[in-house]
């Protein structure tokens, strides 16, 4: 039985902001299905009383002094922007 | 003979005796690159003009305090996911094809302080996702030992360039084996340091809880010197650890008497090629002769590491790669009709197939309704895998096994099936999940291809890992063999 449908693949692609073709959706469905069914071997393990590990080092809430330092110059920051105008990054209009 | 047949410490002495100059070392690099890189294809970008100018400047400084550092005047190659100010950094992705970084990674700054000279940027699997370099958006690097085989990945360019004598040493990054596996395939020394040992600031993030930058070199001693230069806490990376950095080279005593080695039975079992298994058993005999003892142990959750890794690393990647949206930097699709279309088409056109696959897997594992079943479950299994290591390290000094289940495979051989490709990293992935340090050192050959011995240590105990690797290296001569190109 399939663990994931083509519609789900399209939904996930939308969440990931990836344009996909019908053919890609089918390929991803098969590949993700194989990977996810492989990953389900983790269900063999009882982890009800196991804490999750998000990070291996025993450190939390690393703080530093709240001191202002100089940022990067605007000119430099905009250097790699595909389009910019008047010091702003330019994108297609969002509001008509 | 190449100048790079010398160790760093020997070259340092030759420089100070004025028998060679830094310009000679840089020329050696570019000469070799012009001879062999059309075959090996390790470099994506060369920085020849600046490198030669820097070498001239450095030669002027010989004799000043600056020149006392061990790496003074040495040429280095950098994996192309380390940002270098003013030097194109692509992550081997079309989406960053013309990206010109506006700051240097912390490791790059540290190398500048050490007065090394950057020769260029090295090929990799796109965004470090892959085990063969075939996922590069630009070219497939070849293994210098056999041009029909892959150099490994994702730091394939970094390992191949060192093996081919194009640079003295290089930096790579390792998320699931991406330094150790190519080091093993190319017959060089590669270390993944403890998570937190080296600042990740300026390393383009793949999976932030697993990524570490590390050195790839011809000898263990060189490796120790290079790690020395890049290690330490960094205010720009809150996950870099506030732990003192020992003198790594000083710890290379050659003495492993009384050392207790654990050999996980899972690392010599199913899927591990017989020649690989035999080379590890032979290596253990070498270490026994030097006074170490070994026993078989179990890391019982090893078989779950691969699934755990792909869920966690893909989830983290799907979040980290959200920044490549065509707005502030990188490739942008032409004439999008809306902002959403700009995002979607930019990413569809800019990312390669494997990167998309992992973004899809990660987005799925983090999506509403699946988060607990996949992502959180994998985080819990990670705890069990980490505990496996803690249990073994309560009784033993190091864990030893193969770096990879097989030697380098042929180009194209594993491209069709992602799961077969993923299985290549089965012996290196648990080390990243546990955050401990691991090294690969040359330990044999089969069919003309190098094999690697993996030595894994306790958190922040790179010194012991290096000591064992060095003692082994001194008792064998695998590292002295060079590929013919």
XYZ file of C-alpha atoms in Angstrom:
581
model
C 0.000 0.000 0.000
C 1.182 3.461 -0.835
C 2.055 5.663 2.092
C 1.814 8.891 0.193
C -0.472 10.065 -2.634
C 0.305 12.278 -5.620
C -1.972 14.937 -4.107
C 0.059 14.857 -0.906
C 3.235 15.248 -2.928
C 1.752 18.331 -4.603
C 0.722 19.735 -1.226
C 4.239 19.210 0.169
C 5.782 20.784 -2.949
C 3.578 23.823 -2.401
C 4.677 24.062 1.243
C 8.305 23.785 0.075
C 7.703 26.432 -2.623
C 8.848 24.108 -5.397
C 7.122 24.115 -8.772
C 6.750 20.503 -9.939
C 5.393 18.897 -13.086
C 2.924 16.005 -13.121
C 5.756 13.672 -14.035
C 7.942 14.909 -11.185
C 5.021 14.487 -8.796
C 4.789 10.830 -9.802
C 8.544 10.285 -9.457
C 8.632 11.972 -6.056
C 5.639 9.921 -4.938
C 7.470 6.671 -5.693
C 10.789 7.790 -4.264
C 9.365 9.349 -1.107
C 7.206 6.296 -0.641
C 10.289 4.055 -0.700
C 12.233 6.301 1.666
C 9.320 6.710 4.081
C 8.563 3.001 4.202
C 12.241 2.393 4.885
C 12.096 5.016 7.659
C 9.180 3.224 9.263
C 11.596 0.620 10.572
C 12.068 3.117 13.408
C 8.629 2.055 14.637
C 10.190 -1.235 15.761
C 11.663 0.735 18.650
C 9.703 1.650 21.756
C 10.565 5.284 22.399
C 7.675 6.244 24.712
C 10.024 7.111 27.543
C 12.920 8.472 25.473
C 13.641 12.196 25.317
C 14.285 13.599 21.835
C 17.781 14.888 20.985
C 17.843 18.041 18.899
C 21.431 18.871 19.632
C 24.277 16.740 21.003
C 26.042 19.217 23.231
C 24.898 19.945 26.704
C 24.366 23.663 26.164
C 21.256 25.806 26.260
C 20.394 29.458 25.782
C 23.843 30.730 24.907
C 23.808 34.430 25.747
C 26.107 37.282 24.885
C 26.357 40.901 25.844
C 23.794 43.014 23.992
C 26.254 45.235 22.225
C 25.668 46.981 18.914
C 28.238 46.289 16.249
C 28.454 47.708 12.787
C 26.492 45.798 10.163
C 27.415 45.195 6.568
C 27.212 48.224 4.245
C 23.962 48.424 2.256
C 25.825 48.552 -1.034
C 27.570 45.264 -0.262
C 24.400 43.589 0.936
C 22.569 44.490 -2.273
C 25.442 43.351 -4.450
C 24.050 39.846 -4.903
C 20.366 40.821 -5.165
C 18.980 39.947 -8.623
C 17.000 43.237 -8.690
C 17.151 46.267 -6.440
C 16.126 49.915 -6.486
C 16.707 52.852 -4.119
C 18.345 50.611 -1.546
C 15.519 48.063 -1.557
C 15.392 44.523 -2.903
C 12.808 44.453 -5.691
C 10.191 41.697 -6.137
C 6.912 41.466 -8.101
C 4.156 43.561 -6.513
C 2.186 41.789 -3.791
C -0.724 44.251 -3.499
C -2.466 45.626 -6.577
C 58.940 14.318 -6.611
C 56.384 16.954 -5.635
C 56.931 19.497 -2.872
C 53.649 18.211 -1.474
C 55.278 14.846 -0.748
C 56.708 16.682 2.260
C 54.793 17.039 5.483
C 53.732 20.519 6.615
C 56.406 20.515 9.317
C 59.106 19.703 6.744
C 57.912 22.420 4.369
C 57.859 24.857 7.285
C 61.510 24.086 7.911
C 62.427 24.356 4.218
C 60.724 27.773 4.073
C 62.657 29.025 7.081
C 65.928 27.681 5.726
C 65.072 29.639 2.563
C 65.403 26.530 0.435
C 61.917 27.148 -0.910
C 59.473 30.064 -0.945
C 55.745 30.241 -0.511
C 55.607 31.293 -4.168
C 57.219 27.937 -5.028
C 54.484 26.125 -3.135
C 51.759 28.097 -4.878
C 53.412 27.488 -8.270
C 53.568 23.771 -7.476
C 49.841 23.834 -6.899
C 48.926 25.619 -10.132
C 51.384 23.564 -12.147
C 49.858 20.329 -10.941
C 46.339 21.665 -11.465
C 47.170 22.535 -15.078
C 48.580 19.029 -15.571
C 45.843 16.910 -14.037
C 42.675 18.847 -13.254
C 41.133 18.346 -16.673
C 41.097 14.661 -15.685
C 40.298 14.937 -11.980
C 37.976 17.979 -12.206
C 38.325 18.825 -8.544
C 38.223 22.627 -8.795
C 35.194 24.791 -9.525
C 36.996 28.131 -9.164
C 40.675 29.031 -9.133
C 42.033 32.181 -7.508
C 45.420 32.229 -9.217
C 46.125 35.952 -9.452
C 45.327 36.618 -5.791
C 47.102 33.472 -4.631
C 50.320 34.413 -6.415
C 50.139 37.983 -5.091
C 49.490 36.703 -1.559
C 52.460 34.334 -1.801
C 54.742 37.207 -2.796
C 53.563 39.254 0.163
C 53.991 36.301 2.478
C 57.522 35.681 1.228
C 58.345 39.241 2.342
C 57.175 38.420 5.852
C 59.536 35.489 6.341
C 61.533 36.009 9.492
C 58.893 38.197 11.199
C 56.762 36.912 14.088
C 53.975 36.143 11.639
C 56.062 33.480 9.993
C 56.384 31.297 13.095
C 53.010 29.641 12.613
C 53.201 26.118 11.226
C 50.861 26.854 8.308
C 52.634 30.055 7.236
C 52.758 30.232 3.437
C 51.030 26.896 2.775
C 48.559 26.543 -0.141
C 45.088 25.234 0.654
C 41.898 24.310 -1.229
C 38.448 24.990 0.217
C 35.196 23.128 -0.285
C 32.828 25.396 -2.147
C 30.315 25.650 0.697
C 32.687 27.807 2.773
C 32.009 31.452 2.001
C 35.015 33.432 0.806
C 34.727 37.199 0.468
C 35.060 38.231 -3.163
C 35.652 34.639 -4.319
C 32.652 32.960 -5.955
C 30.988 30.385 -3.686
C 28.470 28.085 -5.362
C 27.815 25.012 -3.164
C 28.018 23.345 -6.611
C 24.486 24.612 -7.235
C 23.069 26.536 -10.176
C 21.095 28.574 -7.679
C 24.362 30.113 -6.397
C 26.275 30.004 -9.680
C 27.294 33.674 -9.522
C 27.192 34.226 -5.769
C 29.936 36.576 -4.595
C 30.112 36.417 -0.768
C 30.446 39.639 1.188
C 32.187 38.141 4.217
C 34.548 35.289 5.059
C 33.656 32.167 7.033
C 35.313 32.050 10.470
C 37.559 29.186 9.342
C 38.628 31.267 6.331
C 39.494 34.185 8.614
C 41.465 31.847 10.847
C 43.365 30.472 7.856
C 44.159 34.032 6.812
C 45.495 34.710 10.312
C 47.640 31.576 9.935
C 48.846 32.999 6.578
C 47.771 30.121 4.393
C 47.049 30.834 0.734
C 43.721 29.896 -0.858
C 44.239 28.264 -4.244
C 40.573 27.855 -5.141
C 37.198 26.315 -4.409
C 36.546 22.596 -4.647
C 33.710 20.617 -6.155
C 31.140 18.831 -4.019
C 27.696 17.297 -4.236
C 25.184 20.135 -4.487
C 24.673 21.628 -1.010
C 26.734 18.681 0.351
C 23.937 16.210 -0.410
C 25.486 13.101 -1.862
C 28.208 10.495 -1.615
C 29.806 10.573 -5.069
C 30.071 14.183 -6.318
C 27.748 13.184 -9.155
C 25.146 15.512 -7.647
C 27.286 18.554 -8.417
C 25.430 21.035 -10.589
C 28.590 21.602 -12.629
C 30.917 18.595 -12.994
C 31.661 15.102 -11.729
C 35.032 14.941 -9.970
C 36.940 11.698 -10.612
C 38.877 9.508 -8.206
C 42.622 10.015 -8.906
C 43.240 6.299 -8.273
C 40.884 5.279 -11.071
C 39.203 7.902 -13.216
C 36.202 5.638 -13.833
C 35.340 5.660 -10.145
C 33.865 8.370 -7.932
C 35.971 10.266 -5.383
C 33.180 9.953 -2.818
C 31.241 12.837 -1.404
C 30.160 15.231 -0.572
C 33.695 16.661 -0.088
C 34.883 14.724 -3.163
C 36.747 17.657 -4.704
C 38.547 18.330 -1.414
C 39.739 14.725 -1.103
C 40.574 14.230 -4.789
C 42.626 17.466 -4.960
C 44.786 16.357 -2.029
C 45.187 12.810 -3.376
C 46.132 14.156 -6.818
C 48.731 16.504 -5.325
C 46.924 19.631 -6.540
C 47.011 21.179 -3.080
C 48.891 20.389 0.084
C 45.667 20.073 2.062
C 42.049 21.171 2.060
C 38.954 21.751 4.146
C 35.752 19.786 3.745
C 32.524 19.503 5.688
C 30.931 16.371 7.120
C 27.216 15.948 7.867
C 26.903 12.161 7.505
C 30.394 11.126 6.388
C 31.201 13.772 3.790
C 34.836 14.157 4.888
C 35.637 10.589 5.972
C 34.029 8.726 3.067
C 35.850 10.654 0.287
C 39.073 10.554 2.328
C 38.702 6.767 2.442
C 37.921 6.503 -1.295
C 40.880 8.747 -2.225
C 43.456 7.309 0.197
C 43.958 10.438 2.312
C 43.378 11.446 5.942
C 40.073 13.137 6.817
C 38.761 14.151 10.228
C 35.271 15.127 11.292
C 35.843 16.987 14.552
C 33.485 16.860 17.537
C 30.307 18.819 16.913
C 31.069 22.309 18.244
C 34.861 22.068 17.941
C 34.990 24.243 14.811
C 32.815 27.290 14.125
C 30.214 26.783 11.409
C 29.837 30.510 10.754
C 30.094 30.935 6.993
C 29.578 27.244 6.234
C 26.444 27.207 4.074
C 24.156 25.140 6.298
C 22.842 21.725 5.270
C 21.823 20.111 8.583
C 22.821 22.433 11.389
C 22.803 19.881 14.216
C 25.145 17.562 12.283
C 27.425 19.724 10.080
C 31.102 20.112 11.012
C 34.047 21.519 9.050
C 37.227 19.446 9.094
C 40.677 18.958 7.520
C 41.679 16.631 4.667
C 45.432 15.972 4.465
C 48.037 13.458 3.396
C 49.248 12.678 6.915
C 47.787 12.611 10.405
C 50.333 15.152 11.616
C 49.301 17.633 8.910
C 45.709 17.027 9.877
C 46.438 17.911 13.494
C 48.127 21.167 12.464
C 45.232 22.178 10.252
C 42.619 21.429 12.919
C 44.702 23.456 15.383
C 44.389 26.478 13.106
C 40.604 26.320 12.688
C 39.352 25.038 16.076
C 37.848 27.051 18.920
C 34.824 28.937 20.172
C 33.425 31.709 17.986
C 30.987 34.423 19.090
C 29.435 34.218 15.602
C 28.385 30.564 16.126
C 26.454 29.952 19.332
C 26.850 26.184 18.859
C 30.651 26.369 18.879
C 31.763 24.958 22.204
C 33.536 26.761 25.010
C 36.063 23.974 25.451
C 39.823 24.444 25.559
C 41.729 23.417 22.443
C 44.689 21.135 23.251
C 47.931 21.067 21.281
C 47.010 18.289 18.879
C 50.439 17.747 17.305
C 52.080 17.427 20.727
C 49.831 14.460 21.463
C 51.215 12.426 18.548
C 53.491 10.294 20.683
C 53.221 7.059 18.727
C 52.360 5.344 21.982
C 49.166 3.294 22.153
C 50.229 0.856 24.888
C 47.285 -0.111 27.049
C 44.789 1.545 24.702
C 41.375 -0.124 24.773
C 39.721 -0.458 21.380
C 36.088 -1.361 20.818
C 35.123 -2.976 17.512
C 31.352 -2.897 16.924
C 30.138 -6.141 15.416
C 27.598 -4.096 13.417
C 30.495 -2.428 11.567
C 31.894 -5.708 10.239
C 28.638 -7.421 9.443
C 26.230 -7.631 6.563
C 26.917 -5.370 3.584
C 30.596 -4.888 4.408
C 32.776 -6.274 1.629
C 35.142 -9.103 2.619
C 38.314 -7.234 1.573
C 37.216 -4.276 3.674
C 36.564 -6.504 6.683
C 39.937 -8.187 6.260
C 41.810 -4.873 6.051
C 40.232 -3.776 9.337
C 41.208 -7.064 11.027
C 44.766 -6.651 9.691
C 44.811 -3.076 10.988
C 43.744 -4.259 14.417
C 46.712 -6.654 14.404
C 48.990 -3.693 13.725
C 47.530 -1.823 16.688
C 47.786 -4.953 18.858
C 51.484 -5.210 18.053
C 51.847 -1.626 19.243
C 50.392 -2.605 22.621
C 46.672 -1.878 22.234
C 43.955 -4.412 22.961
C 40.598 -4.827 21.241
C 37.274 -6.451 21.953
C 34.079 -6.864 20.029
C 31.202 -4.698 21.259
C 27.715 -3.841 20.085
C 26.185 -0.527 19.058
C 22.719 -2.072 18.984
C 20.872 0.814 17.321
C 23.274 1.124 14.366
C 20.765 -0.294 11.911
C 18.384 2.571 12.663
C 20.963 5.295 12.047
C 20.383 5.612 8.304
C 16.639 6.240 8.575
C 17.148 8.554 11.540
C 19.757 10.508 9.636
C 17.688 10.967 6.473
C 14.667 12.184 8.404
C 16.630 14.623 10.572
C 19.105 15.921 7.992
C 16.396 16.386 5.340
C 14.123 18.158 7.808
C 16.881 20.548 8.825
C 17.854 21.019 5.179
C 14.300 21.873 4.141
C 14.360 24.728 6.666
C 17.930 25.856 5.919
C 17.425 25.910 2.160
C 14.273 28.040 2.425
C 16.573 31.071 2.151
C 17.308 30.311 -1.499
C 14.222 32.003 -2.889
C 15.570 34.285 -5.603
C 14.995 37.452 -3.582
C 18.214 38.588 -1.922
C 20.907 36.593 -3.707
C 21.455 33.825 -6.200
C 19.528 32.809 -9.285
C 16.102 34.311 -10.004
C 13.619 32.974 -12.558
C 12.714 35.266 -15.431
C 9.526 37.322 -15.468
C 7.539 35.700 -12.669
C 3.917 36.803 -12.491
C 3.734 36.837 -8.722
C 5.954 36.588 -5.688
C 4.871 32.987 -5.014
C 5.651 32.069 -8.612
C 9.037 33.758 -8.251
C 9.833 31.490 -5.275
C 8.534 28.307 -6.840
C 10.070 28.670 -10.277
C 13.377 29.975 -8.968
C 13.733 26.943 -6.711
C 12.497 24.475 -9.331
C 14.982 25.808 -11.883
C 17.871 26.402 -9.479
C 18.011 23.214 -7.398
C 19.131 19.807 -8.666
C 17.136 16.608 -8.315
C 18.686 15.237 -5.108
C 18.353 18.575 -3.319
C 14.676 18.782 -4.296
C 14.120 15.210 -3.126
C 15.555 15.999 0.304
C 13.634 19.264 0.608
C 10.474 17.290 -0.201
C 11.275 14.553 2.341
C 12.136 17.122 5.015
C 9.061 19.242 4.363
C 6.909 16.123 4.548
C 8.517 14.949 7.821
C 7.945 18.359 9.392
C 4.428 18.881 8.044
C 1.328 18.961 10.212
C 0.157 15.450 11.085
C 3.512 13.795 10.360
C 5.855 15.699 12.670
C 5.484 13.329 15.647
C 5.537 10.152 13.569
C 8.678 10.964 11.629
C 10.689 13.948 12.851
C 10.166 13.573 16.581
C 10.468 9.796 16.378
C 13.846 10.196 14.656
C 14.989 12.644 17.333
C 14.146 10.055 19.982
C 16.027 7.307 18.157
C 18.953 9.723 17.930
C 19.008 9.702 21.734
C 19.295 5.892 21.690
C 22.110 5.985 19.119
C 23.985 8.580 21.150
C 23.586 6.423 24.248
C 25.070 3.403 22.399
C 28.272 5.410 22.027
C 28.236 6.642 25.626
C 27.901 3.062 26.874
C 30.883 1.866 24.815
C 33.020 4.902 25.688
C 32.460 4.231 29.401
C 34.787 1.231 28.958
C 36.878 1.882 25.853
C 39.126 4.655 24.550
C 38.250 4.500 20.850
C 35.945 2.672 18.456
C 37.522 1.227 15.305
C 35.907 -0.050 12.114
C 35.866 0.517 8.366
C 35.009 3.986 7.028
C 32.919 2.611 4.172
C 31.444 -0.816 3.354
C 33.180 -0.930 -0.061
C 35.954 0.878 -1.929
C 35.065 3.613 -4.452
C 32.338 2.591 -6.881
C 31.999 3.397 -10.579
C 30.401 6.592 -11.823
C 26.722 6.114 -12.545
C 26.552 2.835 -10.633
C 24.313 4.040 -7.808
C 22.590 7.035 -9.347
C 19.280 5.325 -10.071
C 18.379 4.293 -6.570
C 18.665 6.905 -3.804
C 18.477 4.267 -1.055
C 21.490 2.309 -2.392
C 23.478 5.531 -2.558
C 22.425 6.439 0.990
C 23.580 3.030 2.316
C 27.155 3.982 1.519
C 27.222 6.205 4.595
C 25.954 3.584 7.019
C 29.257 3.443 8.976
C 29.864 7.180 9.145
C 26.365 8.521 9.888
C 26.098 7.302 13.523
C 29.182 9.382 14.366
C 27.434 12.600 13.277
C 24.247 11.674 15.103
C 26.266 11.183 18.310
C 28.366 14.303 17.646
C 31.658 12.518 18.383
C 34.906 12.930 16.376
C 35.968 10.409 13.731
C 38.895 10.088 11.350
C 39.589 8.015 8.251
C 43.184 6.910 7.622
C 44.450 4.779 4.709
C 44.573 1.093 5.735
C 44.901 -0.938 2.545
C 44.055 -1.367 -1.111
C 41.769 -3.614 -3.074
C 41.733 -3.717 -6.866
C 43.995 -0.665 -6.920
C 41.570 1.396 -4.816
C 42.325 2.671 -1.298
C 40.505 1.599 1.850
C 40.063 3.618 5.022
C 40.159 2.763 8.707
C 37.727 4.755 10.817
C 38.763 5.682 14.358
C 36.067 7.238 16.520
C 36.664 9.000 19.842
C 34.859 10.556 22.783
C 33.437 14.076 22.632
C 36.299 16.573 22.317
C 38.918 13.810 22.450
C 40.391 14.372 18.983
C 43.804 14.017 20.660
C 43.323 10.296 21.298
C 41.851 9.780 17.819
C 44.905 11.465 16.317
C 47.323 9.538 18.532
C 45.889 6.189 17.436
C 45.685 7.227 13.776
C 49.259 8.504 13.851
C 50.653 5.382 15.543
C 48.883 3.249 12.940
C 50.121 5.420 10.078
C 53.728 5.268 11.305
C 53.554 1.471 11.457
C 52.200 1.144 7.896
C 53.026 2.652 4.521
C 49.638 2.933 2.827
C 49.736 6.727 3.125
C 53.010 6.848 1.178
C 51.443 5.454 -1.979
C 50.362 7.906 -4.629
C 48.006 7.542 -7.565
C 49.516 7.725 -11.046
C 47.880 10.314 -13.218
